[in-house]
Structure formats: C-alpha cells, structure tokens
Amino acid sequence: MGQKVNPTGFRIGKFYPWKSRWIVDGAKYKNYLFEDIKIREVLMDKLKLAGVDAIEIERLPKSMQVNIFVSRPGVVIGRGGSGLEDVKRTIIETMNKGVLPKTKDTKIDIRVMEIKNPELSAYLVATRIASDIERRMPYRKVIGRAIERVMQSGAKGVKVVLAGRIAGADISRREKFHKGSVPTQTLRKFIDYAQVPALQKKGYVGIKVYIHSEKED
C-alpha cells in the first residue's frame, strides 16, 4: 500500500492537518476549493525566493487566515511589514477574479511561520533538485549532495525517485536513490513527501522525495 498511496494523504489526520479548513454547503464546495488552489498557485510562485513550503487556509464566515510556511520569513514580511500588505493585495485580487462574491468585508489574517530546518522539508529539497537538474547539472551528483545534507540535518532516512527522460535519454526510465530507513507502509513514522517536476528541453523528469524525520508517535 505504501507504494501506491500518496504518503501525505495517507497521514492526513494522524500527522498532518488539512491544508484547507472550512465548512460550506455542497453546492459551494467546488468554488471554495478552486479558490484555495488558485491562491496557493499564485503565492507559491510569488514567494518562491522565500523558500515557501506549504500554505494553509482557514475560513470563517467573515474572515480568512492564511498560514505561510517559509524558510526565509524576512523575504515575505519585508521592511516594516510592506511585504505582508503586498501578499494580502495579491490574495484579494486572486479571490476577486473567481466565481465567489467579492471580498470587501472579508478580513484576511496572514501568518508567516518559519521552517527551522529547511533540509527536512521534502518540498524544498525536491525543488532544489529540480532546479539543479534544469540547469543541466549531473543528476547523480545533485541527488548525492541533497541526500547528504538531509542526513546531516538529523533525518533517519531519505529516498529520491526520478522518472522520465533522465539526462535527456531517448527512452524514459526510473531510478531510485535511498539512504537510511524510510518505512512507507506504517502510520507510526513521520514521512514528509513531495513531488516536483523538472522541465528540461528534452523532456519531463518527475522527482519524488521521501524524508523520514525524528517525529514519531
């Protein structure tokens, strides 16, 4: 089961909270879900330099709280909090472009959470690997360095899987790199997971990263 089920979805409610937390009628559910997806897409692109890892959205009838998890919070906050106001304007613009009613009276609270150890974030590690591969760096060397950094940061294990036209090969293939213990079939271990594409001129390479950290239950 651990090789077929998304490890994050498998652990929702056990280790991970839901990234969107709100209750609406069935008819409005798809509109709220689509709006959350668009907000995340816009903010992930806008705050890329801040090392954004995840965005959680909580909604109440007349307010919304957005939790942004980043490795460099100063980039998001900006001088005197100007960055937060810019992020808030971006969220309002994105919401006003959707199908839901305009957000004049909606209070938006933005909270920036610092990631203390970015090397234990599967998404940040996968993003760095994808960036290096897109710059045509040797993929074995890139992944070897990434695995060493993760293990030196205190992880119990890490697994990286590449799939696609690796190094521009004519035939797609799948390669797996592994170090330490990564038990994917149990809920008693904390496994952080991310999947990121590397878009090369010669084709698409999918990157999956699994990190087994110290947190357990």
C-alpha positions in Angstrom: 0.0 0.0 0.0 2.8 2.4 0.8 4.0 2.4 -2.8 0.5 3.2 -4.3 -1.0 5.7 -1.8 0.2 9.3 -1.6 2.2 9.4 1.7 0.8 12.8 2.7 -2.8 11.9 2.1 -2.2 8.6 3.8 -1.2 10.5 7.0 -3.8 13.3 7.0 -5.4 13.5 10.4 -2.6 11.5 12.0 0.5 13.7 11.5 -0.7 16.3 9.0 -3.7 18.7 9.3 -5.9 19.5 6.4 -4.4 22.3 4.3 -7.8 23.8 3.8 -10.1 24.1 6.8 -13.6 25.3 6.3 -17.2 24.1 6.1 -19.6 25.0 3.3 -22.7 23.7 1.6 -22.2 21.1 -1.1 -23.1 23.4 -3.9 -20.3 25.9 -3.0 -17.7 23.3 -2.2 -16.1 23.3 -5.6 -15.9 27.1 -5.8 -14.1 27.3 -2.4 -11.8 24.5 -3.3 -10.9 26.1 -6.7 -10.3 29.4 -5.0 -7.9 27.8 -2.5 -6.0 26.1 -5.3 -5.6 29.4 -7.2 -4.4 31.2 -4.1 -1.8 28.6 -3.4 -0.6 28.6 -7.0 -0.2 32.4 -7.1 1.5 32.6 -3.7 3.9 29.7 -4.3 5.0 31.4 -7.5 5.2 34.9 -5.9 7.1 33.8 -2.8 9.5 31.3 -4.5 12.6 33.2 -3.3 11.3 33.0 0.3 11.5 29.2 0.2 7.8 28.6 0.7 7.0 25.0 1.7 3.2 25.0 2.4 0.2 27.2 2.6 -2.7 26.5 4.9 -6.1 28.3 4.6 -8.7 28.6 7.3 -12.1 30.2 6.6 -14.8 31.7 8.9 -18.0 33.4 7.7 -16.3 36.9 7.5 -12.6 36.2 7.9 -9.8 34.1 6.5 -6.5 33.1 7.9 -3.6 32.2 5.6 -0.6 30.4 7.2 2.5 30.6 5.1 5.4 28.2 6.0 8.8 29.6 4.6 12.5 29.1 5.3 13.2 32.9 4.9 10.3 34.8 6.6 12.1 38.1 6.2 11.6 38.0 2.4 7.8 37.6 2.9 7.4 40.2 5.7 9.5 42.9 4.0 10.6 46.2 5.5 8.1 47.4 8.1 5.6 44.8 7.0 5.2 46.1 3.5 5.6 42.5 2.1 2.6 41.3 4.1 0.4 44.1 2.6 1.6 43.1 -0.9 0.7 39.5 -0.2 -2.7 40.5 1.1 -3.4 42.5 -2.0 -2.4 39.6 -4.1 -4.8 37.3 -2.3 -7.7 39.8 -2.6 -7.0 40.2 -6.3 -7.0 36.4 -6.8 -10.2 36.0 -4.9 -12.0 38.8 -6.8 -11.2 37.0 -10.1 -13.0 33.9 -9.0 -16.7 32.9 -9.1 -17.4 33.7 -5.4 -18.8 37.0 -4.2 -16.4 40.0 -3.9 -14.3 40.1 -0.7 -14.8 43.7 0.5 -15.8 42.7 4.1 -13.6 39.7 4.4 -10.9 40.1 7.0 -7.6 38.4 5.9 -5.1 37.5 8.5 -1.6 36.4 7.2 0.7 34.4 9.5 4.3 33.7 8.4 5.7 30.5 10.0 9.4 29.9 9.9 10.7 26.4 8.9 13.6 25.9 11.4 15.3 23.1 9.3 14.7 23.5 5.6 16.7 20.4 4.8 14.0 18.3 6.4 11.3 19.7 4.1 10.7 17.3 1.2 9.2 20.0 -1.0 12.2 22.4 -0.6 14.6 19.5 -1.2 12.7 18.4 -4.3 12.5 22.0 -5.6 16.3 22.4 -5.2 17.0 19.1 -7.0 14.6 20.1 -9.9 16.3 23.5 -10.2 19.8 21.9 -10.5 18.6 19.3 -13.0 17.0 22.0 -15.1 20.4 23.8 -15.2 21.9 20.5 -16.6 24.0 19.6 -13.6 24.8 15.9 -13.2 21.8 14.4 -11.6 23.7 11.7 -9.6 25.9 14.4 -8.1 22.9 16.7 -7.3 21.0 13.9 -5.6 24.0 12.6 -3.7 24.6 16.1 -2.2 21.0 16.6 -1.4 20.8 13.2 0.4 23.9 14.0 2.4 22.5 17.4 3.5 19.3 15.8 4.6 21.0 13.1 6.6 23.4 15.6 8.3 20.3 17.6 9.3 19.1 14.7 11.5 16.9 12.7 9.3 16.6 8.9 9.8 16.3 8.2 6.1 15.6 9.7 2.7 14.5 8.3 -0.6 14.6 10.1 -4.0 12.9 8.7 -7.1 13.4 10.1 -10.6 11.2 9.1 -13.5 11.2 10.3 -17.1 13.8 11.2 -19.7 16.6 11.3 -17.2 19.7 13.2 -18.6 17.9 13.6 -21.9 17.7 9.9 -22.6 15.6 8.8 -25.6 13.8 6.2 -23.5 12.3 7.2 -20.2 13.3 5.2 -17.1 13.0 5.2 -13.4 15.9 5.5 -10.9 15.8 5.3 -7.1 18.3 6.7 -4.6 18.0 5.6 -1.0 19.8 6.1 2.3 18.7 5.2 5.9 15.3 3.9 6.8 12.1 5.1 5.0 9.1 2.9 6.1 6.3 4.0 3.8 3.8 1.4 5.0 3.1 2.4 8.5 1.4 5.4 10.2 3.7 5.2 13.2 6.5 7.0 11.4 6.7 10.6 10.2 7.3 10.7 6.5 7.4 14.0 4.6 6.7 13.7 0.9 6.8 16.0 -2.1 6.5 15.6 -5.9 8.0 18.2 -8.2 8.6 18.3 -12.0 11.9 19.2 -13.6 11.1 20.7 -17.1 14.0 20.1 -19.4 14.3 20.9 -23.1 14.5 17.2 -23.9 11.6 16.1 -21.7 9.9 16.0 -18.3 11.5 14.4 -15.3 9.4 13.8 -12.2 11.1 14.0 -8.8 9.7 12.4 -5.7 11.3 12.9 -2.3 10.5 11.0 0.9 12.1 12.1 4.2 11.8 10.1 7.4 12.4 12.5 10.3 12.6 12.1 14.1 9.0 13.0 14.9 7.1 9.8 15.8 4.0 8.6 17.6 
